[in-house]
């Protein structure tokens, strides 16, 4: 008879399973009381659901209130969840449904793939989808697309409803501008703020600039609508706001099919409602202010919507960050007792971790340009003269010869195709062979034409460089040293500025030279 002995497990043999760190994501698209109650219910549900399981550890609850689901970049809590997943703080994510997670198919799939690359699955409760066990993304893509279509439908219905209220004049301005409050039914004047509005218009009409008006309000400690600081941009926006004369101009902006908002320049119907509410500024003063602003802009040569308006400063659009490749933006920096203009990398402004390039003073850039130009004036015979001669000697002779060769080959190609057509018409070759040979010749002809265009562009570029270099040589040969920055001179000879650091920049000249200058 077989003898069986049972060996009991020991304490050391027990393996303690590591708990899965589970986080939940919730979102409501409006901040109404009903939606916020829904958000509270979701938060309670997930907290209880996760903590009720022994193999799960509650890793946090991430929720966005009153935020659209069509753009992931507009949801700070979702972005924080992704960052925590990257940091290894989360192993598993739960959310109510695909539409709560994202109503944009592209964003949804991108986020899922990003988390799966980190070995972090997402569980969608309503659809019962666990991305960690999916064999294909097709099902998720279909459902996500349906969620996006639903969002588009809701948006269209909402737009239609708003447009009808625009048409019959019943649309309610729920967030009125500075100077007004909302009493639940209409816009009413806020006496304290209205006095500031009148003061702003009066200051402008007395000759004061928008920067000076903003500085004065800040020095007196008067807060903006959102308790922030006044800027010239804020003042300009108020001075052009028709609501201060009692009118309402609806649909100044609109959203496209990708939910991106644009200024409305006539692409969509607009609606003007006269005497919509009580006015703060008389129509005479408002019109006088618009005339004054337009006159100042005309004197400066700045017309709204023009290229000069978009690039109103000499360096606008021409300063490139050597670290991230983005452009620089002009800003005013304030120090104790004085202020100065500086240029900052747009990427660095938005996220200092993505670009570490520090700002550069406007005056330092101008001085660097003066120094660079004076060096060229002093040493033009050593630097520019040999450069112009080299460009002329190595210009377009070879390229022109090659263009002539290709044009001859292209003519032979055309003759061959004509011969093939005659042979097929006479029945000497069959259509299959004709099509095969003709397609090969057409493909060859396209290649010849592409090469000719490329060579012509190269020749044109060489001629342009020679002309630009010769013009710069003529200017520097006159021998006049620059004493101050000249806007027109910069625009004429410089293509752009590459910022390597706060102490070093490179001027890319239109003649093809790149000159480094320390500051």
Coordinates of C-alpha atoms in Angstrom, one line a residue:
X1 CA 0.0 0.0 0.0
X2 CA 1.3 3.5 -1.0
X3 CA 2.3 5.8 1.9
X4 CA 1.4 9.5 1.4
X5 CA 2.9 12.1 3.7
X6 CA 1.4 15.6 3.7
X7 CA 3.9 18.4 4.1
X8 CA 2.4 21.7 5.3
X9 CA 3.5 25.0 3.8
X10 CA 5.8 27.1 5.9
X11 CA 5.7 30.8 6.4
X12 CA 8.8 31.3 4.2
X13 CA 7.1 29.6 1.3
X14 CA 4.3 32.1 1.2
X15 CA 4.7 34.7 -1.5
X16 CA 3.2 38.0 -0.9
X17 CA 1.7 39.3 -4.1
X18 CA 2.5 42.9 -5.0
X19 CA -0.7 45.1 -5.1
X20 CA -1.6 46.8 -8.3
X21 CA -1.7 50.6 -8.0
X22 CA -5.0 51.7 -9.6
X23 CA -6.0 55.2 -10.5
X24 CA -9.3 56.5 -11.7
X25 CA -10.1 59.3 -14.1
X26 CA -13.4 61.3 -14.2
X27 CA -14.6 64.2 -16.2
X28 CA -17.7 66.3 -16.6
X29 CA -18.0 68.7 -19.5
X30 CA -19.9 71.6 -17.7
X31 CA -19.8 73.1 -14.2
X32 CA -23.5 72.9 -13.6
X33 CA -24.8 71.6 -10.3
X34 CA -26.2 68.5 -11.8
X35 CA -22.9 67.7 -13.6
X36 CA -20.9 68.4 -10.4
X37 CA -23.2 66.0 -8.5
X38 CA -22.4 63.4 -11.2
X39 CA -18.7 64.0 -10.7
X40 CA -19.0 63.6 -6.9
X41 CA -20.9 60.3 -7.5
X42 CA -18.1 59.1 -9.8
X43 CA -15.4 60.0 -7.3
X44 CA -17.2 58.1 -4.5
X45 CA -17.8 55.1 -6.7
X46 CA -14.2 54.7 -7.8
X47 CA -12.8 55.3 -4.4
X48 CA -15.0 52.6 -2.9
X49 CA -14.5 50.3 -5.9
X50 CA -10.7 50.3 -5.8
X51 CA -10.3 50.1 -2.1
X52 CA -12.7 47.2 -1.9
X53 CA -10.3 44.8 -3.7
X54 CA -7.4 43.3 -1.8
X55 CA -5.1 43.0 -4.8
X56 CA -5.5 46.7 -5.7
X57 CA -4.0 49.8 -4.0
X58 CA -5.7 53.2 -4.5
X59 CA -3.3 55.4 -6.4
X60 CA -5.4 58.5 -6.7
X61 CA -8.4 60.1 -8.3
X62 CA -7.9 62.5 -11.2
X63 CA -10.9 64.6 -12.3
X64 CA -11.5 67.6 -14.6
X65 CA -14.5 69.8 -13.9
X66 CA -16.4 71.7 -16.7
X67 CA -13.8 70.9 -19.4
X68 CA -14.4 69.6 -22.9
X69 CA -13.4 66.1 -23.8
X70 CA -12.4 67.0 -27.4
X71 CA -8.9 68.2 -26.6
X72 CA -6.5 66.4 -24.3
X73 CA -4.3 69.5 -24.0
X74 CA -7.1 71.4 -22.2
X75 CA -7.4 68.9 -19.4
X76 CA -4.8 69.4 -16.7
X77 CA -5.8 66.4 -14.5
X78 CA -5.6 64.0 -17.5
X79 CA -2.1 65.4 -18.3
X80 CA -1.1 65.0 -14.6
X81 CA -2.3 61.4 -14.7
X82 CA -0.2 60.7 -17.8
X83 CA 2.9 62.3 -16.1
X84 CA 2.3 60.2 -12.9
X85 CA 2.1 57.1 -15.1
X86 CA 5.4 58.0 -16.7
X87 CA 6.9 58.5 -13.2
X88 CA 5.9 54.9 -12.2
X89 CA 3.2 55.9 -9.7
X90 CA 0.3 54.1 -11.4
X91 CA 0.0 50.5 -12.8
X92 CA -3.6 50.5 -14.0
X93 CA -6.2 53.1 -15.0
X94 CA -10.0 52.9 -14.7
X95 CA -12.5 55.3 -16.3
X96 CA -16.3 55.3 -16.8
X97 CA -16.4 55.2 -20.7
X98 CA -14.5 56.1 -23.8
X99 CA -16.5 59.4 -24.1
X100 CA -15.5 60.4 -20.6
X101 CA -11.8 59.7 -21.4
X102 CA -11.8 61.4 -24.8
X103 CA -14.3 62.4 -27.5
X104 CA -11.4 62.7 -30.0
X105 CA -10.5 59.4 -31.8
X106 CA -6.9 60.5 -32.5
X107 CA -6.3 61.6 -28.9
X108 CA -7.9 58.5 -27.5
X109 CA -5.7 56.1 -29.5
X110 CA -2.6 58.2 -28.8
X111 CA -3.2 58.1 -25.1
X112 CA -3.9 54.4 -25.1
X113 CA -0.8 53.6 -27.0
X114 CA 1.3 55.9 -24.8
X115 CA 0.1 54.1 -21.7
X116 CA 0.5 50.7 -23.2
X117 CA 4.1 51.6 -24.1
X118 CA 4.5 52.1 -20.3
X119 CA 2.8 48.7 -19.7
X120 CA -0.2 50.5 -18.2
X121 CA -3.7 49.2 -19.4
X122 CA -6.9 51.3 -19.3
X123 CA -10.3 49.8 -18.4
X124 CA -13.4 51.4 -19.8
X125 CA -16.3 50.3 -17.6
X126 CA -19.2 51.0 -19.9
X127 CA -17.7 49.3 -22.9
X128 CA -16.0 46.5 -20.8
X129 CA -12.7 47.1 -22.7
X130 CA -9.4 46.3 -21.1
X131 CA -6.7 47.7 -23.4
X132 CA -4.2 45.3 -21.8
X133 CA -5.9 42.3 -23.2
X134 CA -7.0 43.6 -26.5
X135 CA -5.8 41.8 -29.6
X136 CA -6.6 44.7 -31.9
X137 CA -7.2 48.5 -31.7
X138 CA -10.0 48.3 -34.2
X139 CA -12.9 47.9 -31.7
X140 CA -11.6 50.8 -29.6
X141 CA -11.1 52.9 -32.7
X142 CA -14.7 52.3 -33.8
X143 CA -16.2 53.1 -30.3
X144 CA -13.9 56.1 -30.0
X145 CA -15.0 57.3 -33.4
X146 CA -18.7 56.9 -32.3
X147 CA -17.9 59.0 -29.2
X148 CA -16.4 61.7 -31.4
X149 CA -19.4 61.6 -33.7
X150 CA -21.7 62.0 -30.7
X151 CA -19.7 65.0 -29.6
X152 CA -19.9 66.6 -33.1
X153 CA -23.7 66.0 -33.1
X154 CA -24.0 67.6 -29.6
X155 CA -21.9 70.5 -30.7
X156 CA -24.0 71.0 -33.9
X157 CA -27.2 71.0 -31.9
X158 CA -25.8 73.4 -29.4
X159 CA -24.5 75.7 -32.2
X160 CA -27.9 75.6 -33.8
X161 CA -29.6 76.6 -30.5
X162 CA -27.2 79.4 -29.9
X163 CA -27.6 80.7 -33.4
X164 CA -31.3 80.8 -33.1
X165 CA -30.9 82.9 -29.9
X166 CA -28.5 85.2 -31.8
X167 CA -31.2 85.7 -34.5
X168 CA -34.1 86.5 -32.1
X169 CA -32.0 88.5 -29.7
X170 CA -32.6 86.3 -26.7
X171 CA -28.9 85.1 -26.2
X172 CA -27.7 85.8 -22.7
X173 CA -24.2 87.1 -22.0
X174 CA -23.4 85.0 -19.0
X175 CA -19.9 86.4 -18.5
X176 CA -20.1 90.2 -19.1
X177 CA -17.0 92.4 -19.5
X178 CA -15.4 94.6 -16.9
X179 CA -17.9 97.3 -15.8
X180 CA -20.9 94.9 -15.8
X181 CA -22.4 92.2 -13.6
X182 CA -24.9 89.5 -14.4
X183 CA -28.0 89.5 -12.3
X184 CA -29.3 86.2 -13.6
X185 CA -31.3 87.7 -16.4
X186 CA -29.3 90.5 -17.9
X187 CA -26.2 92.7 -17.8
X188 CA -26.3 95.4 -15.2
X189 CA -23.8 98.2 -14.6
X190 CA -21.2 97.8 -11.8
X191 CA -20.9 101.4 -10.6
X192 CA -17.3 101.0 -9.2
X193 CA -16.0 99.3 -12.3
X194 CA -17.9 101.6 -14.7
X195 CA -16.1 104.6 -13.2
X196 CA -12.8 102.9 -14.2
X197 CA -14.1 102.2 -17.7
X198 CA -15.0 105.9 -18.2
X199 CA -11.6 106.9 -16.8
X200 CA -9.8 104.6 -19.4
X201 CA -11.7 106.2 -22.3
X202 CA -11.1 109.7 -21.0
X203 CA -7.4 109.0 -20.6
X204 CA -7.1 107.7 -24.1
X205 CA -8.9 110.7 -25.6
X206 CA -6.6 113.1 -23.6
X207 CA -3.6 111.6 -25.4
X208 CA -2.5 108.9 -23.0
X209 CA -1.2 105.6 -24.5
X210 CA -2.5 102.1 -23.5
X211 CA 0.7 101.1 -21.8
X212 CA 0.6 104.3 -19.7
X213 CA -3.0 103.7 -18.8
X214 CA -2.3 100.1 -17.7
X215 CA 0.7 101.2 -15.6
X216 CA -1.3 103.9 -13.9
X217 CA -4.1 101.4 -12.9
X218 CA -1.6 98.9 -11.6
X219 CA 0.2 101.5 -9.5
X220 CA -3.1 102.5 -7.9
X221 CA -3.8 98.8 -7.1
X222 CA -7.0 98.6 -9.1
X223 CA -7.7 94.9 -10.0
X224 CA -8.9 93.6 -13.3
X225 CA -12.1 91.5 -13.7
X226 CA -10.2 88.4 -12.5
X227 CA -8.1 90.3 -10.0
X228 CA -5.1 90.3 -12.2
X229 CA -2.8 93.0 -13.5
X230 CA -3.7 95.4 -16.3
X231 CA -1.8 95.2 -19.7
X232 CA -1.9 97.3 -22.8
X233 CA -3.6 94.4 -24.6
X234 CA -6.4 94.4 -22.0
X235 CA -6.9 98.2 -22.4
X236 CA -7.0 97.9 -26.2
X237 CA -9.6 95.2 -26.0
X238 CA -11.8 97.3 -23.7
X239 CA -11.5 100.4 -26.0
X240 CA -12.8 98.4 -29.0
X241 CA -15.6 96.5 -27.1
X242 CA -19.0 97.6 -28.4
X243 CA -20.7 96.4 -25.2
X244 CA -19.7 99.7 -23.5
X245 CA -22.2 101.6 -25.8
X246 CA -25.0 99.1 -25.0
X247 CA -24.6 96.9 -28.2
X248 CA -23.8 93.2 -28.5
X249 CA -21.9 91.8 -31.5
X250 CA -22.3 88.0 -31.4
X251 CA -20.2 85.2 -33.0
X252 CA -16.9 87.1 -33.0
X253 CA -15.2 83.6 -32.9
X254 CA -16.2 80.2 -34.1
X255 CA -15.1 76.5 -33.7
X256 CA -14.2 74.4 -36.7
X257 CA -14.9 70.6 -37.2
X258 CA -11.7 69.8 -35.1
X259 CA -13.0 72.0 -32.2
X260 CA -10.3 74.7 -32.8
X261 CA -11.5 78.2 -32.2
X262 CA -10.8 81.0 -34.8
X263 CA -11.5 84.7 -35.1
X264 CA -14.5 85.2 -37.3
X265 CA -13.5 87.4 -40.3
X266 CA -16.7 86.7 -42.2
X267 CA -16.5 82.9 -42.4
X268 CA -19.6 82.6 -40.2
X269 CA -22.7 84.8 -39.9
X270 CA -22.5 87.5 -37.3
X271 CA -25.2 89.3 -35.4
X272 CA -25.3 92.9 -34.0
X273 CA -28.0 93.7 -31.4
X274 CA -28.4 97.4 -30.8
X275 CA -29.3 98.8 -27.4
X276 CA -29.0 95.3 -25.8
X277 CA -28.3 96.8 -22.3
X278 CA -27.5 100.0 -20.5
X279 CA -24.5 101.8 -21.9
X280 CA -21.5 103.1 -19.9
X281 CA -19.8 105.1 -22.7
X282 CA -21.6 107.4 -25.1
X283 CA -21.5 106.5 -28.8
X284 CA -19.8 109.9 -29.5
X285 CA -16.9 109.1 -27.1
X286 CA -16.7 105.5 -28.4
X287 CA -16.4 106.6 -32.0
X288 CA -13.9 109.2 -31.1
X289 CA -11.8 106.6 -29.3
X290 CA -11.8 104.3 -32.4
X291 CA -10.8 107.3 -34.6
X292 CA -8.0 108.1 -32.3
X293 CA -6.7 104.5 -32.2
X294 CA -6.9 104.2 -36.0
X295 CA -5.0 107.5 -36.4
X296 CA -2.2 106.4 -34.1
X297 CA -1.9 103.1 -36.0
X298 CA -1.8 104.9 -39.4
X299 CA 1.0 107.2 -38.1
X300 CA 3.0 104.1 -37.1
X301 CA 2.2 102.4 -40.4
X302 CA 0.4 99.5 -38.5
X303 CA -2.8 98.3 -40.1
X304 CA -4.7 95.5 -38.3
X305 CA -4.5 92.2 -40.2
X306 CA -1.5 93.3 -42.3
X307 CA 2.0 91.8 -42.2
X308 CA 3.3 94.8 -40.3
X309 CA 0.6 94.3 -37.7
X310 CA 1.6 90.7 -37.3
X311 CA 5.3 91.6 -37.3
X312 CA 5.2 95.1 -35.7
X313 CA 8.7 94.9 -34.3
X314 CA 12.0 94.7 -36.3
X315 CA 12.9 91.3 -34.8
X316 CA 9.4 89.8 -34.9
X317 CA 9.5 86.3 -36.4
X318 CA 13.2 86.6 -37.1
X319 CA 14.7 85.3 -33.8
X320 CA 15.1 81.5 -33.7
X321 CA 16.0 79.5 -30.5
X322 CA 19.2 77.5 -31.0
X323 CA 17.9 74.9 -28.6
X324 CA 14.4 74.1 -29.6
X325 CA 14.0 75.9 -33.0
X326 CA 11.0 77.9 -31.9
X327 CA 10.6 81.7 -32.5
X328 CA 11.1 84.4 -29.8
X329 CA 8.4 86.7 -28.5
X330 CA 8.8 90.3 -27.3
X331 CA 7.9 91.0 -23.7
X332 CA 8.3 93.9 -21.3
X333 CA 10.3 93.1 -18.1
X334 CA 9.9 95.2 -15.0
X335 CA 12.7 95.9 -12.6
X336 CA 12.9 98.2 -9.6
X337 CA 12.6 101.7 -11.0
X338 CA 12.7 100.8 -14.7
X339 CA 11.5 98.4 -17.4
X340 CA 13.0 97.1 -20.6
X341 CA 12.1 95.1 -23.7
X342 CA 13.3 91.5 -24.0
X343 CA 12.9 88.6 -26.4
X344 CA 11.9 85.2 -24.9
X345 CA 11.6 81.7 -26.5
X346 CA 8.0 80.8 -27.0
X347 CA 8.6 77.2 -25.9
X348 CA 10.4 78.4 -22.7
X349 CA 7.5 80.7 -21.9
X350 CA 5.0 77.8 -22.0
X351 CA 7.2 75.1 -20.4
X352 CA 10.7 75.9 -18.9
X353 CA 11.5 72.1 -18.8
X354 CA 11.1 71.8 -22.6
X355 CA 13.5 74.6 -23.4
X356 CA 16.1 76.2 -21.1
X357 CA 17.0 79.2 -23.3
X358 CA 17.0 82.4 -21.3
X359 CA 15.7 85.8 -22.5
X360 CA 17.8 88.3 -24.4
X361 CA 17.5 92.1 -24.0
X362 CA 16.3 94.0 -27.1
X363 CA 19.0 96.6 -26.7
X364 CA 21.7 93.8 -26.5
X365 CA 20.5 92.4 -29.9
X366 CA 20.6 95.8 -31.5
X367 CA 24.1 96.4 -30.2
X368 CA 25.2 93.0 -31.5
X369 CA 23.9 93.9 -35.0
X370 CA 25.7 97.3 -34.9
X371 CA 29.0 95.6 -33.9
X372 CA 28.6 92.9 -36.6
X373 CA 27.9 95.5 -39.3
X374 CA 30.9 97.7 -38.2
X375 CA 33.2 94.7 -38.4
X376 CA 32.0 94.2 -42.0
X377 CA 32.6 97.9 -42.7
X378 CA 36.1 97.6 -41.3
X379 CA 37.1 94.3 -42.9
X380 CA 34.9 94.2 -46.1
X381 CA 37.9 93.6 -48.3
X382 CA 39.0 90.6 -46.3
X383 CA 35.6 89.0 -45.7
X384 CA 33.1 90.1 -48.4
X385 CA 35.3 90.7 -51.5
X386 CA 36.7 87.2 -51.6
X387 CA 33.2 85.8 -50.8
X388 CA 31.6 87.6 -53.8
X389 CA 34.4 86.5 -56.1
X390 CA 34.0 82.9 -55.0
X391 CA 30.3 83.0 -55.6
X392 CA 30.8 84.3 -59.1
X393 CA 33.4 81.8 -60.0
X394 CA 31.5 78.7 -58.7
X395 CA 28.1 79.8 -59.9
X396 CA 25.8 78.2 -62.4
X397 CA 27.9 77.1 -65.4
X398 CA 27.8 73.4 -64.5
X399 CA 24.1 73.6 -63.6
X400 CA 23.2 75.2 -66.9
X401 CA 25.2 72.6 -68.9
X402 CA 23.3 69.8 -67.1
X403 CA 19.9 71.5 -67.8
X404 CA 20.8 71.5 -71.5
X405 CA 21.7 67.8 -71.4
X406 CA 18.5 66.9 -69.6
X407 CA 16.4 68.9 -72.1
X408 CA 18.0 66.9 -74.9
X409 CA 17.2 63.6 -73.1
X410 CA 13.6 64.9 -72.6
X411 CA 13.2 65.6 -76.3
X412 CA 14.5 62.0 -77.1
X413 CA 12.0 60.7 -74.6
X414 CA 9.1 62.5 -76.4
X415 CA 10.2 61.1 -79.8
X416 CA 10.2 57.5 -78.4
X417 CA 6.7 57.9 -77.1
X418 CA 5.5 59.3 -80.4
X419 CA 7.1 56.3 -82.2
X420 CA 5.4 53.8 -79.8
X421 CA 2.1 55.5 -80.6
X422 CA 2.6 55.1 -84.4
X423 CA 3.6 51.4 -84.0
X424 CA 0.6 50.6 -81.9
X425 CA -1.7 52.4 -84.4
X426 CA -0.3 50.3 -87.2
X427 CA -0.8 47.1 -85.2
X428 CA 2.9 46.3 -85.0
X429 CA 3.0 46.1 -81.2
X430 CA 0.2 45.0 -78.9
X431 CA -1.5 47.4 -76.4
X432 CA 0.0 45.6 -73.3
X433 CA 3.6 46.3 -74.5
X434 CA 2.6 49.8 -75.5
X435 CA 1.3 50.6 -72.1
X436 CA 4.3 49.1 -70.3
X437 CA 6.8 51.0 -72.4
X438 CA 4.9 54.3 -72.4
X439 CA 4.5 54.3 -68.6
X440 CA 8.2 53.8 -68.2
X441 CA 9.0 56.7 -70.5
X442 CA 6.4 58.9 -68.8
X443 CA 8.0 58.1 -65.4
X444 CA 11.5 58.9 -66.9
X445 CA 10.2 62.2 -68.3
X446 CA 8.8 63.2 -64.8
X447 CA 12.2 62.5 -63.3
X448 CA 13.9 64.7 -65.9
X449 CA 11.5 67.6 -65.3
X450 CA 12.0 67.3 -61.5
X451 CA 15.8 67.5 -61.9
X452 CA 15.4 70.5 -64.3
X453 CA 13.3 72.4 -61.7
X454 CA 15.7 71.6 -58.9
X455 CA 18.7 72.8 -61.0
X456 CA 16.8 76.0 -62.0
X457 CA 16.0 76.7 -58.3
X458 CA 19.7 76.2 -57.4
X459 CA 20.8 78.6 -60.2
X460 CA 18.2 81.2 -59.1
X461 CA 19.5 80.8 -55.5
X462 CA 23.1 81.4 -56.6
X463 CA 22.2 84.5 -58.5
X464 CA 20.2 85.9 -55.6
X465 CA 23.2 85.3 -53.2
X466 CA 25.6 87.0 -55.6
X467 CA 23.2 90.0 -55.8
X468 CA 22.8 90.2 -52.0
X469 CA 26.5 89.8 -51.3
X470 CA 27.4 92.5 -53.9
X471 CA 24.9 94.9 -52.4
X472 CA 26.3 94.4 -48.9
X473 CA 29.8 94.8 -50.3
X474 CA 28.8 98.2 -51.9
X475 CA 27.3 99.4 -48.6
X476 CA 30.2 98.4 -46.4
X477 CA 32.7 99.8 -48.9
X478 CA 31.4 103.3 -48.3
X479 CA 33.2 103.2 -45.0
X480 CA 30.5 104.7 -42.7
X481 CA 30.5 103.2 -39.2
X482 CA 27.0 102.7 -37.6
X483 CA 26.4 104.8 -34.5
X484 CA 22.9 103.5 -33.8
X485 CA 20.6 100.6 -34.8
X486 CA 18.9 101.0 -38.2
X487 CA 15.6 99.0 -38.7
X488 CA 15.7 99.3 -42.5
X489 CA 19.3 98.1 -42.6
X490 CA 18.5 95.1 -40.5
X491 CA 15.5 94.2 -42.7
X492 CA 17.6 94.6 -45.9
X493 CA 20.6 92.4 -45.1
X494 CA 19.6 89.9 -42.3
X495 CA 17.5 86.8 -42.9
X496 CA 17.2 85.7 -39.2
X497 CA 19.0 85.5 -35.9
X498 CA 19.9 82.2 -34.2
X499 CA 20.3 82.5 -30.5
X500 CA 22.9 80.1 -29.1
X501 CA 22.9 81.5 -25.6
X502 CA 22.4 84.8 -23.8
X503 CA 25.9 85.8 -24.6
X504 CA 26.2 84.5 -28.2
X505 CA 24.0 84.9 -31.4
X506 CA 24.4 84.1 -35.1
X507 CA 23.3 86.5 -37.8
X508 CA 22.2 84.6 -40.9
X509 CA 22.6 87.1 -43.7
X510 CA 20.6 87.1 -47.0
X511 CA 23.8 86.7 -49.0
X512 CA 24.4 83.3 -47.4
X513 CA 27.0 84.2 -44.8
X514 CA 26.4 83.3 -41.1
X515 CA 28.3 85.5 -38.7
X516 CA 28.7 84.8 -35.0
X517 CA 28.6 87.7 -32.5
X518 CA 29.2 87.7 -28.7
X519 CA 27.3 90.0 -26.5

